[in-house]
Amino acid sequence: MPSPLPDSAVLETRQASARAWFERLRDDICAVFEALEDALPANARHADRAPGRFKRTPWQRTDHTGTPLSGEPERGIQDPKSGKPDLGGGGGVMA
C-alpha cells in the first residue's frame, strides 16, 4: 500500500508547481487590469491621468520585532489551530 504522505521530492515539485501557477495568476490579473487602464476612452473620467501600473514589491514574513523568520521551528511557538510548531518563514512578491 502506498504511503499516504508524498515523499519530499514529490512535495517540493508540487510546491514549485503551485507557486508558479499562483505567480502566473497574479501576473495575468495585473495585466488585465493594466489593459483596462490602457483602454480607457479619451472622454472618460480621469482619462487625463496616466494609466495605472502595478508595482511589484518583495516581502518576507517577520516576527514581532521585524526580524525575518528563518523557516525553522521556533522553540515553544505553536500554530494555535493545529498545535504543531510554527515553521515561520514565508514571503514572496506582492503587486
Coordinates of N, CA, C and O in Angstrom, one line a residue:
M1 N 0.8 -1.2 0.0 CA 0.0 0.0 0.0 C 0.9 1.2 0.0 O 1.8 1.4 0.8
P2 N 0.6 2.2 -0.9 CA 1.5 3.4 -0.9 C 1.3 4.3 0.3 O 0.2 4.3 0.9
S3 N 2.3 5.0 0.6 CA 2.3 5.9 1.8 C 1.3 7.0 1.5 O 1.2 7.6 0.4
P4 N 0.5 7.4 2.6 CA -0.5 8.5 2.4 C 0.2 9.8 2.2 O -0.4 10.8 1.7
L5 N 1.5 10.0 2.7 CA 2.2 11.3 2.5 C 3.2 11.2 1.4 O 3.9 10.2 1.3
P6 N 3.2 12.2 0.5 CA 4.2 12.2 -0.6 C 5.6 12.4 0.0 O 5.8 13.0 1.0
D7 N 6.6 11.8 -0.7 CA 8.0 12.0 -0.3 C 8.4 13.4 -0.5 O 7.7 14.2 -1.2
S8 N 9.5 13.9 0.0 CA 9.9 15.3 -0.1 C 10.1 15.8 -1.5 O 9.9 16.9 -1.8
A9 N 10.6 14.9 -2.4 CA 10.8 15.3 -3.8 C 9.5 15.6 -4.5 O 9.4 16.6 -5.2
V10 N 8.5 14.8 -4.2 CA 7.2 15.0 -4.8 C 6.6 16.3 -4.2 O 6.0 17.1 -4.9
L11 N 6.7 16.4 -2.9 CA 6.2 17.6 -2.3 C 6.8 18.9 -2.8 O 6.2 19.9 -3.1
E12 N 8.2 18.9 -2.9 CA 8.9 20.1 -3.5 C 8.4 20.4 -4.9 O 8.2 21.5 -5.3
T13 N 8.2 19.3 -5.7 CA 7.7 19.5 -7.1 C 6.3 20.1 -7.1 O 6.1 21.1 -7.9
R14 N 5.5 19.6 -6.2 CA 4.1 20.2 -6.2 C 4.1 21.6 -5.7 O 3.4 22.5 -6.2
Q15 N 5.0 21.9 -4.7 CA 5.0 23.3 -4.2 C 5.5 24.2 -5.2 O 5.0 25.3 -5.4
A16 N 6.6 23.8 -6.0 CA 7.1 24.7 -7.1 C 6.0 24.9 -8.1 O 5.9 26.0 -8.7
S17 N 5.3 23.9 -8.5 CA 4.2 24.0 -9.5 C 3.1 24.9 -9.0 O 2.7 25.8 -9.8
A18 N 2.7 24.8 -7.7 CA 1.7 25.7 -7.2 C 2.2 27.1 -7.1 O 1.4 28.0 -7.5
R19 N 3.4 27.3 -6.7 CA 3.9 28.7 -6.6 C 3.9 29.3 -8.0 O 3.5 30.5 -8.2
A20 N 4.4 28.6 -9.0 CA 4.5 29.1 -10.4 C 3.1 29.4 -10.9 O 2.8 30.5 -11.5
W21 N 2.1 28.6 -10.6 CA 0.7 28.8 -11.0 C 0.1 30.1 -10.4 O -0.4 30.9 -11.1
F22 N 0.3 30.2 -9.1 CA -0.2 31.5 -8.4 C 0.6 32.7 -8.9 O -0.1 33.8 -9.0
E23 N 1.8 32.6 -9.2 CA 2.6 33.8 -9.7 C 2.0 34.2 -11.1 O 1.9 35.3 -11.4
R24 N 1.8 33.1 -12.0 CA 1.2 33.4 -13.3 C -0.2 34.0 -13.1 O -0.6 35.0 -13.9
L25 N -1.0 33.5 -12.2 CA -2.3 34.0 -12.0 C -2.3 35.5 -11.6 O -3.0 36.4 -12.1
R26 N -1.4 35.8 -10.6 CA -1.2 37.2 -10.2 C -0.8 38.1 -11.3 O -1.4 39.2 -11.5
D27 N 0.2 37.6 -12.1 CA 0.6 38.4 -13.3 C -0.5 38.6 -14.3 O -0.6 39.7 -14.9
D28 N -1.2 37.6 -14.6 CA -2.4 37.7 -15.5 C -3.4 38.7 -15.0 O -3.9 39.5 -15.8
I29 N -3.8 38.6 -13.8 CA -4.8 39.5 -13.2 C -4.2 41.0 -13.3 O -5.0 41.9 -13.8
C30 N -3.0 41.2 -13.0 CA -2.4 42.5 -13.1 C -2.4 43.0 -14.5 O -2.8 44.2 -14.8
A31 N -2.1 42.1 -15.4 CA -2.0 42.5 -16.9 C -3.4 42.9 -17.4 O -3.6 43.9 -18.1
V32 N -4.5 42.2 -16.9 CA -5.8 42.5 -17.4 C -6.2 43.9 -16.8 O -6.8 44.7 -17.6
F33 N -6.0 44.2 -15.6 CA -6.3 45.5 -15.0 C -5.5 46.6 -15.7 O -6.0 47.7 -16.0
E34 N -4.2 46.3 -16.0 CA -3.5 47.4 -16.7 C -4.0 47.6 -18.1 O -4.0 48.7 -18.6
A35 N -4.5 46.5 -18.8 CA -5.0 46.6 -20.1 C -6.3 47.5 -20.1 O -6.6 48.3 -21.0
L36 N -7.1 47.3 -19.0 CA -8.3 48.1 -18.8 C -7.9 49.6 -18.7 O -8.6 50.5 -19.2
E37 N -6.9 49.8 -17.9 CA -6.4 51.2 -17.8 C -6.0 51.8 -19.2 O -6.3 52.9 -19.5
D38 N -5.3 51.0 -19.9 CA -4.9 51.4 -21.3 C -6.0 51.7 -22.2 O -5.9 52.6 -23.1
A39 N -7.1 51.0 -22.0 CA -8.3 51.1 -22.9 C -9.3 52.1 -22.5 O -10.3 52.3 -23.2
L40 N -9.0 52.9 -21.5 CA -9.9 53.9 -21.0 C -10.2 54.9 -22.2 O -9.2 55.5 -22.7
P41 N -11.4 55.2 -22.5 CA -11.7 56.1 -23.6 C -11.3 57.5 -23.2 O -11.3 57.9 -22.0
A42 N -10.9 58.3 -24.2 CA -10.4 59.6 -24.0 C -11.4 60.5 -23.3 O -10.9 61.5 -22.6
N43 N -12.7 60.3 -23.5 CA -13.7 61.2 -22.9 C -14.1 60.7 -21.5 O -15.0 61.2 -20.9
A44 N -13.5 59.6 -21.0 CA -13.9 59.1 -19.7 C -13.3 59.9 -18.5 O -12.3 60.6 -18.7
R45 N -14.0 59.8 -17.4 CA -13.5 60.4 -16.2 C -12.0 59.9 -15.9 O -11.8 58.8 -16.0
H46 N -11.2 60.8 -15.5 CA -9.8 60.6 -15.2 C -8.9 60.1 -16.4 O -7.8 59.6 -16.3
A47 N -9.5 60.3 -17.6 CA -8.7 59.9 -18.8 C -7.4 60.8 -19.0 O -6.5 60.4 -19.7
D48 N -7.4 61.9 -18.3 CA -6.2 62.8 -18.4 C -5.0 62.3 -17.6 O -3.9 62.8 -17.7
R49 N -5.3 61.3 -16.8 CA -4.2 60.7 -15.9 C -3.5 59.6 -16.6 O -4.1 58.9 -17.5
A50 N -2.3 59.3 -16.2 CA -1.5 58.2 -16.8 C -2.2 56.9 -16.4 O -2.7 56.8 -15.3
P51 N -2.1 55.9 -17.3 CA -2.7 54.6 -16.9 C -2.0 54.0 -15.7 O -0.7 54.2 -15.5
G52 N -2.7 53.4 -14.8 CA -2.1 52.8 -13.6 C -1.3 51.6 -13.9 O -1.6 50.9 -14.8
R53 N -0.3 51.4 -13.1 CA 0.5 50.2 -13.2 C 0.8 49.6 -11.8 O 0.9 50.3 -10.8
F54 N 0.8 48.3 -11.8 CA 1.1 47.6 -10.5 C 2.6 47.7 -10.2 O 3.4 47.5 -11.1
K55 N 2.9 47.9 -9.0 CA 4.3 47.9 -8.5 C 4.5 46.5 -7.8 O 3.7 46.2 -6.8
R56 N 5.5 45.8 -8.2 CA 5.7 44.5 -7.5 C 6.8 44.8 -6.4 O 7.8 45.3 -6.7
T57 N 6.4 44.3 -5.2 CA 7.3 44.6 -4.0 C 7.6 43.2 -3.3 O 6.6 42.6 -2.9
P58 N 8.9 42.9 -3.2 CA 9.2 41.6 -2.5 C 8.9 41.8 -1.0 O 9.0 43.0 -0.5
W59 N 8.5 40.8 -0.3 CA 8.3 40.9 1.1 C 8.7 39.6 1.8 O 8.8 38.5 1.1
Q60 N 9.0 39.6 3.1 CA 9.4 38.5 3.8 C 8.7 38.5 5.2 O 8.6 39.6 5.8
R61 N 8.2 37.4 5.6 CA 7.5 37.3 6.9 C 8.5 37.6 8.0 O 9.6 37.1 8.0
T62 N 8.0 38.4 9.0 CA 8.9 38.7 10.1 C 8.2 38.4 11.4 O 7.0 38.3 11.5
D63 N 9.0 38.4 12.5 CA 8.4 38.2 13.8 C 8.0 39.6 14.4 O 8.0 40.6 13.7
H64 N 7.5 39.7 15.6 CA 7.0 40.9 16.2 C 8.1 42.0 16.3 O 7.7 43.2 16.4
T65 N 9.4 41.7 16.2 CA 10.4 42.7 16.3 C 10.9 43.2 14.9 O 11.7 44.1 14.8
G66 N 10.3 42.5 13.8 CA 10.7 42.9 12.5 C 11.9 42.0 11.9 O 12.3 42.2 10.8
T67 N 12.3 41.0 12.7 CA 13.3 40.1 12.3 C 12.8 39.1 11.3 O 11.7 38.4 11.7
P68 N 13.4 38.9 10.2 CA 12.9 37.9 9.2 C 12.9 36.5 9.9 O 13.8 36.1 10.6
L69 N 11.8 35.7 9.6 CA 11.7 34.4 10.2 C 12.5 33.4 9.3 O 12.5 33.6 8.1
S70 N 13.1 32.5 9.9 CA 14.0 31.6 9.2 C 13.4 30.4 8.5 O 14.0 29.8 7.6
G71 N 12.2 30.1 8.9 CA 11.5 28.9 8.3 C 11.8 27.7 9.2 O 11.3 26.6 9.0
E72 N 12.6 27.9 10.2 CA 12.9 26.8 11.2 C 11.9 26.8 12.3 O 11.6 27.9 12.8
P73 N 11.5 25.7 12.9 CA 10.6 25.7 14.0 C 11.3 26.5 15.2 O 12.4 26.3 15.5
E74 N 10.5 27.4 15.8 CA 11.0 28.1 16.9 C 10.5 27.4 18.2 O 9.3 27.1 18.3
R75 N 11.4 27.2 19.1 CA 11.1 26.5 20.4 C 9.9 27.1 21.1 O 9.9 28.3 21.3
G76 N 8.9 26.3 21.4 CA 7.7 26.8 22.1 C 6.6 27.5 21.4 O 5.6 27.8 21.9
I77 N 6.8 27.8 20.1 CA 5.8 28.5 19.3 C 5.0 27.5 18.6 O 5.6 26.7 17.8
Q78 N 3.7 27.5 18.7 CA 2.9 26.6 18.1 C 1.7 27.3 17.3 O 1.3 28.4 17.7
D79 N 1.3 26.7 16.2 CA 0.2 27.1 15.5 C -1.0 26.9 16.4 O -1.3 25.8 16.8
P80 N -1.8 28.0 16.6 CA -3.0 27.8 17.5 C -4.1 26.8 17.0 O -4.8 26.2 17.8
K81 N -4.2 26.7 15.7 CA -5.2 25.8 15.2 C -4.8 24.3 15.2 O -5.6 23.5 15.6
S82 N -3.6 24.0 14.8 CA -3.1 22.7 14.7 C -2.4 22.2 15.9 O -2.3 21.0 16.2
G83 N -1.8 23.1 16.7 CA -1.0 22.7 17.8 C 0.4 22.3 17.4 O 1.3 22.0 18.3
K84 N 0.7 22.3 16.1 CA 2.0 21.9 15.6 C 3.0 23.1 15.7 O 2.5 24.3 15.7
P85 N 4.3 22.9 15.7 CA 5.2 24.0 15.7 C 5.0 24.9 14.5 O 4.8 24.5 13.4
D86 N 5.1 26.2 14.8 CA 5.0 27.2 13.7 C 6.4 27.2 13.0 O 7.4 27.5 13.5
L87 N 6.4 26.9 11.7 CA 7.6 26.9 10.9 C 8.1 28.3 10.5 O 9.2 28.4 10.0
G88 N 7.2 29.3 10.7 CA 7.7 30.6 10.3 C 8.0 30.8 8.8 O 7.4 30.0 8.0
G89 N 8.9 31.7 8.5 CA 9.3 31.9 7.1 C 8.2 32.4 6.3 O 7.2 32.9 6.8
G90 N 8.3 32.3 5.0 CA 7.3 32.8 4.1 C 7.7 34.1 3.5 O 8.6 34.8 4.0
G91 N 7.1 34.4 2.4 CA 7.3 35.7 1.7 C 7.0 35.5 0.3 O 6.4 34.5 -0.1
G92 N 7.3 36.5 -0.5 CA 7.0 36.4 -1.9 C 7.1 37.8 -2.5 O 7.8 38.7 -2.1
V93 N 6.2 38.0 -3.5 CA 6.1 39.3 -4.2 C 4.6 39.7 -4.2 O 3.8 39.0 -4.5
M94 N 4.4 41.0 -3.7 CA 3.0 41.5 -3.8 C 2.9 42.5 -4.9 O 3.9 43.1 -5.2
A95 N 1.8 42.7 -5.4 CA 1.5 43.6 -6.5 C 0.4 44.5 -6.2 O -0.6 44.1 -5.6

